[in-house]
Protein backbone atom coordinates (compact mmCIF):
# COMPACT_ATOMS: atom_id res chain seq x y z
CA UNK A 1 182.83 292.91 29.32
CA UNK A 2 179.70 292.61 31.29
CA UNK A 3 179.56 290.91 34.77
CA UNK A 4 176.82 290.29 36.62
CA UNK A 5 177.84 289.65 39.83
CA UNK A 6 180.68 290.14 42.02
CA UNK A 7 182.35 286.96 43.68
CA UNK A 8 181.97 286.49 47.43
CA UNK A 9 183.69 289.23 49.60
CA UNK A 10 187.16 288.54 51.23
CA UNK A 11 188.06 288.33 55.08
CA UNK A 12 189.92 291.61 54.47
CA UNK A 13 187.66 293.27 52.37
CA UNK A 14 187.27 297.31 52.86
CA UNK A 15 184.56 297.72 55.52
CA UNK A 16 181.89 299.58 54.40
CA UNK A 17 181.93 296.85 51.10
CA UNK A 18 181.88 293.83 53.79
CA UNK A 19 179.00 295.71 55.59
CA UNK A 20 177.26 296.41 52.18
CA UNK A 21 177.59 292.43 51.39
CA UNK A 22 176.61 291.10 54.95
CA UNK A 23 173.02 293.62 53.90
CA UNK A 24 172.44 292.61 50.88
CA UNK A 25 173.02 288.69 51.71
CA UNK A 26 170.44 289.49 54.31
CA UNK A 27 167.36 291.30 52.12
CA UNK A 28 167.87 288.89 50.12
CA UNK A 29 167.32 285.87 52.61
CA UNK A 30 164.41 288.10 53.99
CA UNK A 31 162.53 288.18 50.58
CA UNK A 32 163.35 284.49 49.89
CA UNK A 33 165.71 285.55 46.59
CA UNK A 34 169.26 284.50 45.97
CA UNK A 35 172.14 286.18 46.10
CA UNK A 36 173.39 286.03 43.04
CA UNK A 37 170.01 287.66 41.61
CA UNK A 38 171.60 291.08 43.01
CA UNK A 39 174.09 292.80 41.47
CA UNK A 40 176.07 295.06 43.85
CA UNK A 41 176.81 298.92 41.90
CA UNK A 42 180.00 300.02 43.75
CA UNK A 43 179.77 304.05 43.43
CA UNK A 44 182.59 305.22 42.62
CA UNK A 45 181.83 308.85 41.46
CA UNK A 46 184.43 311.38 42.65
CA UNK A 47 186.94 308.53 44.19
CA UNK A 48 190.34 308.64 42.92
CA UNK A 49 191.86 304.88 42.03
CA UNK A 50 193.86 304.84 45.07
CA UNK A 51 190.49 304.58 46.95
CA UNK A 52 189.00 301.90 44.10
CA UNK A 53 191.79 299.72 43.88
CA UNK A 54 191.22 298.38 47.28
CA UNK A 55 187.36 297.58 46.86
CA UNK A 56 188.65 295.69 43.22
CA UNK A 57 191.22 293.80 45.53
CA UNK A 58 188.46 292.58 47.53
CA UNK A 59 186.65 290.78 44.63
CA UNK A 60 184.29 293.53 43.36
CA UNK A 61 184.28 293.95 40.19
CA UNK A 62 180.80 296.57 39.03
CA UNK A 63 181.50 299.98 39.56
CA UNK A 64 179.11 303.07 38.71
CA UNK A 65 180.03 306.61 37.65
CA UNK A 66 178.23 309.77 37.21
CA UNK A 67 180.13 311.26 34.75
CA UNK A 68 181.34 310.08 31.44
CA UNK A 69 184.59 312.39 31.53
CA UNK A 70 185.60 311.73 34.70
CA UNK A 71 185.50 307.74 33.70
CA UNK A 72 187.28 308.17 30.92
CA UNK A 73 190.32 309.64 33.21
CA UNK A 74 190.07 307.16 35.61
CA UNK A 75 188.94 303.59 34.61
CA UNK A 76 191.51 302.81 31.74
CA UNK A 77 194.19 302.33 34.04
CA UNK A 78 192.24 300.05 36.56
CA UNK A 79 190.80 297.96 33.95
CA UNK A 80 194.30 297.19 31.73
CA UNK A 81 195.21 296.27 35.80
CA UNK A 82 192.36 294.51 36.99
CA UNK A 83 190.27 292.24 34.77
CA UNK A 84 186.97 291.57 34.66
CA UNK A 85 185.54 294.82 35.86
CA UNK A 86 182.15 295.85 34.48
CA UNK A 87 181.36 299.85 34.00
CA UNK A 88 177.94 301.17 34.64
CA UNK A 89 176.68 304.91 34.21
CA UNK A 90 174.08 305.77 36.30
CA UNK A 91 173.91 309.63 35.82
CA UNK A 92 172.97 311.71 33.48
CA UNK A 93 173.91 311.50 29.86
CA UNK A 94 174.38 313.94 26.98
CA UNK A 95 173.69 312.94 23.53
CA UNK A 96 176.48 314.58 22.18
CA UNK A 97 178.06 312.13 24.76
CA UNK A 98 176.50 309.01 23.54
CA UNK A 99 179.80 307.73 21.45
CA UNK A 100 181.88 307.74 24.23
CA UNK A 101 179.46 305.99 26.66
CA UNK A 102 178.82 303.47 24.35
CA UNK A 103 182.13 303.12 23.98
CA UNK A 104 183.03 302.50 27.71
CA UNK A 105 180.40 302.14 29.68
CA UNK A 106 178.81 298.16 30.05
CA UNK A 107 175.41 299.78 31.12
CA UNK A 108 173.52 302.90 31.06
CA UNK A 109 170.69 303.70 33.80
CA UNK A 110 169.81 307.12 32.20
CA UNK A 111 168.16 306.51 28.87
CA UNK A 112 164.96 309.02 29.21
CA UNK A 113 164.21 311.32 25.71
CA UNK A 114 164.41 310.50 21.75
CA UNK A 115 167.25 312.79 21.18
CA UNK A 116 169.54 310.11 23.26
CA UNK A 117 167.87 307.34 21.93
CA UNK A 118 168.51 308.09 18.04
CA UNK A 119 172.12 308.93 19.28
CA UNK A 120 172.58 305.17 21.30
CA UNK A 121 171.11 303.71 18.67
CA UNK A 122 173.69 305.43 15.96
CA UNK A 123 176.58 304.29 18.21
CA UNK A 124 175.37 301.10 18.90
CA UNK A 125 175.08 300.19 14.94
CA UNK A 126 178.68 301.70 14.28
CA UNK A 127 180.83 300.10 17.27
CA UNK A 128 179.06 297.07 17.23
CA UNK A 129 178.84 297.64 21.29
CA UNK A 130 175.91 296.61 23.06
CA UNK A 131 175.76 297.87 26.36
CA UNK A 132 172.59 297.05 29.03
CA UNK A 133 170.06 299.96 28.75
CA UNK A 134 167.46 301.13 31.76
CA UNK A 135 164.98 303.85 30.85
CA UNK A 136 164.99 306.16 33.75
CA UNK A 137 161.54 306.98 35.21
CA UNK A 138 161.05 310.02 37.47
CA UNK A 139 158.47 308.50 39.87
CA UNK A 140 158.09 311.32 41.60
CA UNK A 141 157.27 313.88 38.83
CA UNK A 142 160.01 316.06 40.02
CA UNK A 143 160.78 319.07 37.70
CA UNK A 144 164.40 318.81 38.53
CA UNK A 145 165.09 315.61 37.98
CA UNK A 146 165.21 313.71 34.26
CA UNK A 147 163.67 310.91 33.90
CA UNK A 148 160.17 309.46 31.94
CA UNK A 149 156.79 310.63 33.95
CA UNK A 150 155.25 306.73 34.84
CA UNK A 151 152.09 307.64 32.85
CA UNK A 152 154.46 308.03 29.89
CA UNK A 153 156.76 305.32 30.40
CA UNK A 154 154.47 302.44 28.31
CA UNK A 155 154.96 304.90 24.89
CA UNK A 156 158.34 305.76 25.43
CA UNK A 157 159.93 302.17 25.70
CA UNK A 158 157.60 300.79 22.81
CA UNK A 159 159.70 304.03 20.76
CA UNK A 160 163.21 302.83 21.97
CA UNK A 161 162.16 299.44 21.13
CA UNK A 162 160.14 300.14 17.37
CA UNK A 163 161.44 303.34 16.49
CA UNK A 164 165.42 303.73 17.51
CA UNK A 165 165.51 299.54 17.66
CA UNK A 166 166.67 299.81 21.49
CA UNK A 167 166.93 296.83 23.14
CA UNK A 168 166.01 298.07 27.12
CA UNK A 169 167.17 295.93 29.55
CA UNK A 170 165.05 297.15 32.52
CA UNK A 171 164.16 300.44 34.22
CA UNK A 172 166.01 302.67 36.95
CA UNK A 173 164.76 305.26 39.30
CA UNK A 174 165.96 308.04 42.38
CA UNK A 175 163.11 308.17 44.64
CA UNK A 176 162.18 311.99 45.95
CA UNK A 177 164.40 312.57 49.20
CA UNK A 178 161.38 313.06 51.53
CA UNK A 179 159.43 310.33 50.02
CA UNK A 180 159.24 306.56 51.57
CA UNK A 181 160.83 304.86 48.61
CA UNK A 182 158.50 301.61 48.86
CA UNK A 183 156.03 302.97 46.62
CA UNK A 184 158.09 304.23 44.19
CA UNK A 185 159.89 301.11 44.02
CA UNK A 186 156.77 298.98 43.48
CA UNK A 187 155.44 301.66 40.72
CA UNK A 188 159.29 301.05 39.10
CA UNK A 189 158.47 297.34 39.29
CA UNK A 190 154.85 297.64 38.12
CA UNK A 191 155.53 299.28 35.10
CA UNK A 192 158.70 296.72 33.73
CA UNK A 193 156.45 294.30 34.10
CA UNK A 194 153.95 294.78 32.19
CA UNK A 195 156.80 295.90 29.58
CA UNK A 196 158.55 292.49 29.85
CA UNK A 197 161.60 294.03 31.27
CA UNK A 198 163.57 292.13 33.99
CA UNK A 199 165.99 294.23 35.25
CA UNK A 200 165.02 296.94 37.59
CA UNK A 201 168.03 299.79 39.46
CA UNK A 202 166.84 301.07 42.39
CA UNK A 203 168.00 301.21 46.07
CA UNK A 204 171.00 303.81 47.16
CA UNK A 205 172.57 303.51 50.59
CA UNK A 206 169.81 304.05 52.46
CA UNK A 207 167.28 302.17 51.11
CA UNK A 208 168.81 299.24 49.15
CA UNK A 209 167.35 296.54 51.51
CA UNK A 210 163.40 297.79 50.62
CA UNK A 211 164.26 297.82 47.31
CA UNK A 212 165.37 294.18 47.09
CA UNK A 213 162.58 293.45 48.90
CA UNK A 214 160.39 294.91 45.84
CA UNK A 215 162.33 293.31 43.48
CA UNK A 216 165.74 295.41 42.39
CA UNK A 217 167.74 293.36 40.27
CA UNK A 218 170.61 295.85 40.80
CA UNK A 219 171.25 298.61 43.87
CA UNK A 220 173.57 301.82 43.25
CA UNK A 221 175.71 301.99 46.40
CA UNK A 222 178.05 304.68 47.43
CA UNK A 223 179.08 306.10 50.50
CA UNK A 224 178.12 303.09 52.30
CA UNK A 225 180.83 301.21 50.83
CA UNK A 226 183.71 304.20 49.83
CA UNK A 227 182.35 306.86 52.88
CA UNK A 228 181.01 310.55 52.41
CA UNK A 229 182.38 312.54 49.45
């Protein structure tokens, strides 16, 4: 089940989520948005549910993960407990993997070559599931990183869209570490809309603010909220 939005913070909430809140409430006032036009990523890679369950309790209820194994071990029990909780992969994905994503995941932030395309599509058709989709760019050109190169990224959304019948939600990118992020936000932004996409992941921790200044839609946050891993 897909949900937007998480409903306002509690008085006891965990911390580092009330702190994440009070930020976001406040980029958002700066750059004259509402609130509800953010959608708060809790990332939850490498936390055990001991350490989710009390960010749940608190009314969040989007949660990323890296890792589609690792999900599958950990997020049946806390959603047949909690309800309403909304599953989001933002790393990497395997196409070989694409069956089980599909199958649990309520958005996927890493869509970037044909091979996983043909095998989203395929899964998509025979579970009838339709999760969001962001084509990841790799604004920075690094050859480390996955991701679509920006000067390809008009080509390779009109093939998920007319060739493996895609429907792409919005984009997603990581910044380089050493980079300011502004511009790489903007060029993220740029580039969905002249595609007619809408949604747009980008901000981590440390930069979440800037990029709801530019325009994220939804922000990937981690340690801010569940501490260093």
């Amino acid at each position: 089940m897909a949900v937007d939005n998480m409903p306002p913070v509690t008085s006891d909430s965990p911390s580092g989520l009330a702190g994440v809140e009070r930020e976001i409430s406040r980029a958002c006032k700066d750059a004259r948005r509402d609130r509800s036009s953010v959608t708060l990523v809790a990332v939850s890679k490498t936390f055990d549910g001991d350490a989710i369950a009390p960010v749940i309790r608190a009314g969040q209820r989007v949660f990323g993960e890296n890792r589609v194994q690792e999900a599958k071990a950990k997020w049946p029990p806390l959603m047949a407990e909690h309800s309403g909780l909304a599953l989001h992969l933002i790393g990497p994905l395997q196409s070989n993997k694409a069956k089980e994503a599909v199958a649990l995941f309520d958005a996927i932030h890493s869509v970037d070559r044909a091979s996983l395309c043909e095998a989203l599509s395929k899964e998509i058709v025979k579970q009838g599931r339709h999760p969001q989709l962001f084509v990841q760019l790799n604004t920075g050109e690094e050859p480390q990183k996955a991701g679509i190169a920006p000067a390809d990224a008009d080509a390779f959304i009109a093939r998920c869209r007319d060739v493996y019948g895609l429907q792409i939600s919005g984009l997603m990118c990581i910044p380089p570490v050493e980079d300011p992020p502004a511009a790489h936000f903007a060029l993220n932004a740029k580039i969905a809309a002249r595609n007619g996409l809408k949604l747009l992941s980008m901000g981590m921790s440390a930069d979440f603010a800037t990029a709801i200044q530019l325009g994220a839609t939804h922000v990937r946050v981690g340690s801010a909220i569940f501490g260093k891993r």
